Tab-separated table of C-alpha atoms in Angstrom:
chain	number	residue	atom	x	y	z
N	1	UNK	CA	-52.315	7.621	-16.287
N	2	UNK	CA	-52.761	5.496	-13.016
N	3	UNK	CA	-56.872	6.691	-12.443
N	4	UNK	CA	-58.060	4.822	-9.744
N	5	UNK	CA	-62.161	5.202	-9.513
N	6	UNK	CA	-64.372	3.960	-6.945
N	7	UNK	CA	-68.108	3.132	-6.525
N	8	UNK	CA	-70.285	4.356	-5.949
N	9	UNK	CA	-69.278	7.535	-4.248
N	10	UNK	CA	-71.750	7.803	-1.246
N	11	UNK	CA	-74.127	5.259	-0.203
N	12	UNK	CA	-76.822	5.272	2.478
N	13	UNK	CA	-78.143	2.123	4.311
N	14	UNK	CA	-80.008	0.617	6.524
N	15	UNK	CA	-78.029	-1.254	10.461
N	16	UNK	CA	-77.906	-4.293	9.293
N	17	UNK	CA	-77.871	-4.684	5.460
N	18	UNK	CA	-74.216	-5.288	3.168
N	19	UNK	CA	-72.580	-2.899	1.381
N	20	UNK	CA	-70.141	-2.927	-1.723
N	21	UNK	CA	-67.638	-1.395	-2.962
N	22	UNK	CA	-65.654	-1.251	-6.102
N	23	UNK	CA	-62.158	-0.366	-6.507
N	24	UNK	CA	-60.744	-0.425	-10.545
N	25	UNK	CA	-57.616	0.740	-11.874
N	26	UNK	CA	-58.546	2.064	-15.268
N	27	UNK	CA	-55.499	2.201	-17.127
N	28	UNK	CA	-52.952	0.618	-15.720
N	29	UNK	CA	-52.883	-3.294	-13.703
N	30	UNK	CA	-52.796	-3.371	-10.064
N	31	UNK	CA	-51.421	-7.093	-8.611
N	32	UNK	CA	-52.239	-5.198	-5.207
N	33	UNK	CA	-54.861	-2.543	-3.931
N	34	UNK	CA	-55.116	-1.305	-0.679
N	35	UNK	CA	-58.236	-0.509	1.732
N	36	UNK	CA	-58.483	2.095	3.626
N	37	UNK	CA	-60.897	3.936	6.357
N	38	UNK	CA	-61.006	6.988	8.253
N	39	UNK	CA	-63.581	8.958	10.574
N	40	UNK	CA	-63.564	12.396	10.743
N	41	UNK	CA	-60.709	14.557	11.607
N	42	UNK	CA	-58.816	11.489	11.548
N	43	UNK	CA	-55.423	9.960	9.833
N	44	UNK	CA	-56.365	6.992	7.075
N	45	UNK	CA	-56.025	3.397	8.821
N	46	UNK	CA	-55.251	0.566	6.775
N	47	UNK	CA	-57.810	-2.116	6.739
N	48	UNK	CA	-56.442	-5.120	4.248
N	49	UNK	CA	-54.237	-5.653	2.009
N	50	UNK	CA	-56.135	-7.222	-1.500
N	51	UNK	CA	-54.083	-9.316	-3.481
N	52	UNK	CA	-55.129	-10.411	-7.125
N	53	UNK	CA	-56.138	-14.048	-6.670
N	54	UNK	CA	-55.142	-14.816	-3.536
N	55	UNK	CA	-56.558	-14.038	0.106
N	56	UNK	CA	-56.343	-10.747	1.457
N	57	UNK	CA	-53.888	-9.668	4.302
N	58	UNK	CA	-56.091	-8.136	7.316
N	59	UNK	CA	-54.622	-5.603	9.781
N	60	UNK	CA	-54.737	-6.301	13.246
N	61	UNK	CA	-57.905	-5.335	14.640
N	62	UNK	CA	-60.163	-5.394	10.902
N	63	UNK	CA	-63.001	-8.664	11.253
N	64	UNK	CA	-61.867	-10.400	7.969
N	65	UNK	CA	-65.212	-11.697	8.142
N	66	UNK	CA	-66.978	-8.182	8.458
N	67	UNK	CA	-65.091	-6.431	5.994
N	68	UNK	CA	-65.268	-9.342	2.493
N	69	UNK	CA	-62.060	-8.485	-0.103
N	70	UNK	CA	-62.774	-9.962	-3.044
N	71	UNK	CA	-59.321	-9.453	-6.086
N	72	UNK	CA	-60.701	-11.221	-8.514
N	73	UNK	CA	-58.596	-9.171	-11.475
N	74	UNK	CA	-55.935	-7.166	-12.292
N	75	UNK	CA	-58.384	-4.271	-12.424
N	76	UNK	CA	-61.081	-4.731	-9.902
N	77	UNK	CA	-61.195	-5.432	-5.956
N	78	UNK	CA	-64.373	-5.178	-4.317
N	79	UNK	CA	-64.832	-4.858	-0.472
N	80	UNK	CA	-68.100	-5.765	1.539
N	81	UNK	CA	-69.141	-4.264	4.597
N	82	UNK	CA	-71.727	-7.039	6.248
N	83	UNK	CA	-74.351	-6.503	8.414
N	84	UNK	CA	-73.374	-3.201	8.567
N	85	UNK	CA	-73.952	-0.862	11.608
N	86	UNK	CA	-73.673	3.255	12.827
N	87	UNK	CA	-70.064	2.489	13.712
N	88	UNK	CA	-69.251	1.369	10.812
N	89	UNK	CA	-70.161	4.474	9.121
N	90	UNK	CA	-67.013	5.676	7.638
N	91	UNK	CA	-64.997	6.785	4.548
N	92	UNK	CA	-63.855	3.891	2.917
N	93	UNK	CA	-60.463	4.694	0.422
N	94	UNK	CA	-59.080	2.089	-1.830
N	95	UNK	CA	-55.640	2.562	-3.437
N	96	UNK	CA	-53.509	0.644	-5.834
N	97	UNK	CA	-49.955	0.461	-6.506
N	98	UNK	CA	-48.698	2.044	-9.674
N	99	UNK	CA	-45.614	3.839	-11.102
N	100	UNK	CA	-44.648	7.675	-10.620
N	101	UNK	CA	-41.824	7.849	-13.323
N	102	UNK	CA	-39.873	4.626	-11.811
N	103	UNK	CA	-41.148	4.791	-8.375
N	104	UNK	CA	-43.531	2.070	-7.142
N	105	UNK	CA	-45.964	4.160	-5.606
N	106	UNK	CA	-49.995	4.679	-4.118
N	107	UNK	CA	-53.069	5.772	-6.181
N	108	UNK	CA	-55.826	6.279	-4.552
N	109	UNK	CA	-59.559	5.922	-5.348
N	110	UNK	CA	-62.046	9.230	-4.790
N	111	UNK	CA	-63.603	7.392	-1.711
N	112	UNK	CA	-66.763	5.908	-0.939
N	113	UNK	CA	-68.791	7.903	1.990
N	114	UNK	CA	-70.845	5.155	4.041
N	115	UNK	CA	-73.600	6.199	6.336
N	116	UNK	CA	-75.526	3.676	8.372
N	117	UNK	CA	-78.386	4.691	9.682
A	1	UNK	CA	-41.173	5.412	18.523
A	2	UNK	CA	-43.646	5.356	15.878
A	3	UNK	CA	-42.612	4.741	12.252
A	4	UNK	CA	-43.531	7.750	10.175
A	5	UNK	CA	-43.973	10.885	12.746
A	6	UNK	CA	-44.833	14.237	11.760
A	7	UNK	CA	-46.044	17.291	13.940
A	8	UNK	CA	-50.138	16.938	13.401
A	9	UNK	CA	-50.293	21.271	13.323
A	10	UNK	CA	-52.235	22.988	12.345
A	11	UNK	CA	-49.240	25.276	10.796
A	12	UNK	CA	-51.109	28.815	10.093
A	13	UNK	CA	-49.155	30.818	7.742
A	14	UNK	CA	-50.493	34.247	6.115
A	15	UNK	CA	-50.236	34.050	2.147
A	16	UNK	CA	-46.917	34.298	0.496
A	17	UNK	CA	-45.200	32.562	3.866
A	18	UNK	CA	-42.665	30.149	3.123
A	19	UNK	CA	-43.175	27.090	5.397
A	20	UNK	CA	-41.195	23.904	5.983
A	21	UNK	CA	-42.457	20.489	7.522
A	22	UNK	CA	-40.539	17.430	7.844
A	23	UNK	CA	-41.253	14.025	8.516
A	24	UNK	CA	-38.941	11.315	10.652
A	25	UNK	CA	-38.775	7.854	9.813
A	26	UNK	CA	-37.477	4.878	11.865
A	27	UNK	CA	-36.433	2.254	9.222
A	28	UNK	CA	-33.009	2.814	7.827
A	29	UNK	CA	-33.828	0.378	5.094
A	30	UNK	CA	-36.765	2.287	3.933
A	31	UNK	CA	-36.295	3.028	-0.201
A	32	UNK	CA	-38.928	4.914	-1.475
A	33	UNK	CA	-40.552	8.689	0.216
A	34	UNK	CA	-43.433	10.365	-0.652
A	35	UNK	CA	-45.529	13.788	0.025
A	36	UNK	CA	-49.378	13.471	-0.852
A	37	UNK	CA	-51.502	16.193	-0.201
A	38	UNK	CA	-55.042	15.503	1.126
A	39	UNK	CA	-58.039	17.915	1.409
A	40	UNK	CA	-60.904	17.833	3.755
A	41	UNK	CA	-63.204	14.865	2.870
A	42	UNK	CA	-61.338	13.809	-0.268
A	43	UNK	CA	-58.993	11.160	-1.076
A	44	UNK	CA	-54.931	11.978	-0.895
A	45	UNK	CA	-53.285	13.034	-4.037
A	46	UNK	CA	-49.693	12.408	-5.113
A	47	UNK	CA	-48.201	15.906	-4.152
A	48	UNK	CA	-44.146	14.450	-5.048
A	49	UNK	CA	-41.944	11.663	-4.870
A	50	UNK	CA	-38.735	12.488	-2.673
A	51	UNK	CA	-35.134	11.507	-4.240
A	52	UNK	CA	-31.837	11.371	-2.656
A	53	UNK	CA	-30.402	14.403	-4.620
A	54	UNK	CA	-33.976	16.065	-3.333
A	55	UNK	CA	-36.786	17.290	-5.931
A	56	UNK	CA	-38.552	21.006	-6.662
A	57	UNK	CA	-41.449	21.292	-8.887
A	58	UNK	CA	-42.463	24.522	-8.677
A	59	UNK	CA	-43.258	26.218	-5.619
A	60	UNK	CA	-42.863	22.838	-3.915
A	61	UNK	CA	-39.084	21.148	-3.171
A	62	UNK	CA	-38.871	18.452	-1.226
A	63	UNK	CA	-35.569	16.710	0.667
A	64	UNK	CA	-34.127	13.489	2.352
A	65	UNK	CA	-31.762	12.889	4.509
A	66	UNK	CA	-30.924	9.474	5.076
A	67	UNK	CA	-28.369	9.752	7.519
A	68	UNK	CA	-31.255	11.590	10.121
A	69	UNK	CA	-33.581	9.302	8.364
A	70	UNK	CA	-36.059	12.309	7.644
A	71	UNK	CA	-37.697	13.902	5.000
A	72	UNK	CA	-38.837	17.443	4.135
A	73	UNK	CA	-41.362	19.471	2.500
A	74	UNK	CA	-40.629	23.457	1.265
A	75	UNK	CA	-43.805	25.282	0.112
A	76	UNK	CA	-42.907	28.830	-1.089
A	77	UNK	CA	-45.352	31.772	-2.065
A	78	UNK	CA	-47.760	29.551	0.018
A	79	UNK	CA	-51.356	30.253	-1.581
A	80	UNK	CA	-54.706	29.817	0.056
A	81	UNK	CA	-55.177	26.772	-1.785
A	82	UNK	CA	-52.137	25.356	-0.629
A	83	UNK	CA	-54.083	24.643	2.619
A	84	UNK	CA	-54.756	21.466	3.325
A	85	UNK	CA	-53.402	17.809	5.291
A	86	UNK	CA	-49.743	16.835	3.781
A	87	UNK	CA	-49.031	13.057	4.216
A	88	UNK	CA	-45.562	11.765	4.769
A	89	UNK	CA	-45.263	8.249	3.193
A	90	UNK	CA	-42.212	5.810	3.354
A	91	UNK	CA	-41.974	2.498	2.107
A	92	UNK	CA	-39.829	-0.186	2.314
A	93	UNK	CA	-38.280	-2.430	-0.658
A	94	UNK	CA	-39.940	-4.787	-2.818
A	95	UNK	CA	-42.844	-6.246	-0.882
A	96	UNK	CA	-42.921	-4.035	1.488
A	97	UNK	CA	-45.960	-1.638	2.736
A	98	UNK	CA	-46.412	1.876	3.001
A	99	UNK	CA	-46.245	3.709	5.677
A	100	UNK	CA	-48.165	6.597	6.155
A	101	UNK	CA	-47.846	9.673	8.813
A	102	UNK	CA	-50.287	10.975	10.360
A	103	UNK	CA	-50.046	14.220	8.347
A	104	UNK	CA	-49.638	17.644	8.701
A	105	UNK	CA	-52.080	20.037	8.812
A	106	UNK	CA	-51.623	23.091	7.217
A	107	UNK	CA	-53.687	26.585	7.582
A	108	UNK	CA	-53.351	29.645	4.937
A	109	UNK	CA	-54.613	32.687	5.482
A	110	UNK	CA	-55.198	36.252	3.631
């Protein structure tokens, strides 16, 4: 149980075009899913928090108006890279919370690897 | 002080080395403690959750100690494929995040 899957896997685009991504928890319901980045060599960074119908909760420093988080079910949470550019290129992580035994705990997706050229 | 700190490594250990990392926390209200595991260019994976009485599954056993408000990680009979990042995760009660460490890197060798 608690699969998270993500898609698509690796995508390749153009400075300036939108990208995105899909974030489902397959068998279990996730009232919250988590976005994450990080570059190379680096430690994940916590972009947003997505919330099933309601707005999403940006970290300091993430353009909630770059970076669209749509939680429009229990399942599914979608975010949107706009007008994407080289600096954006990144791997993109989404997680949702789930149980290990009776712990409230993390799953995360298998990443999305974003190139902009 | 940061929230979750852990020593970045790399740890290099030959094969069948028994190594040890821990993980501080600065919260004394924090409920919940994790190890994930995550390997180069791949998301990370559950490794354990921690409990107060501590936790071993297999070659793994992991510790807390509230009262120094840090947590541990044992890896025995380390194997090559045991290398990889380990992430130190803490989280707070209901409605509260998770914190992740920076993780730990760790190096196996024949």
């Amino acid at each position: 149980g608690a699969v998270v899957s993500q898609h698509p896997s690796r995508v390749i685009c153009k400075s300036g075009t939108s990208v995105k991504i899909e974030c489902r928890s397959l068998d279990f319901q996730a009232t919250t899913m988590f976005w994450y980045r990080q570059f190379p060599k680096q430690s994940l960074m916590l972009m947003a928090t997505s919330n099933e119908g309601s707005k999403a909760t940006y970290e300091q420093g993430v353009e909630k108006d770059k970076f669209l988080i749509n939680h429009a079910s229990l399942t599914l949470s979608t975010l949107t890279v706009t007008s994407a550019h080289p600096e954006d290129s990144s791997f993109y992580i989404c997680s949702a919370n789930g149980l290990a035994g009776s712990t409230d705990t993390q799953y995360f997706g298998p990443g999305t690897r974003l190139t902009v050229l | 002080r940061k929230e979750v700190e852990q020593d970045p490594g790399p740890f290099n250990v030959p094969e069948g080395a028994t190594v040890a990392f821990n993980c501080t926390y600065n919260n004394s209200a924090s409920q919940s403690f994790f190890w994930y595991r995550q390997d180069c260019r791949k998301e990370p994976k559950l490794l354990m959750s921690v409990y107060s009485s501590g936790n071993e599954d297999g070659r793994f056993t992991a510790q807390l100690n509230r009262a120094s408000q840090y947590i541990s990680l044992l890896i025995r009979d380390s194997k090559l494929s045991d290398s990889a990042t380990y992430l130190c995760v803490v989280k707070g009660g209901q409605g509260f995040s998770f914190i992740f460490g920076k993780g730990t890197r760790l190096l196996v060798k024949p």
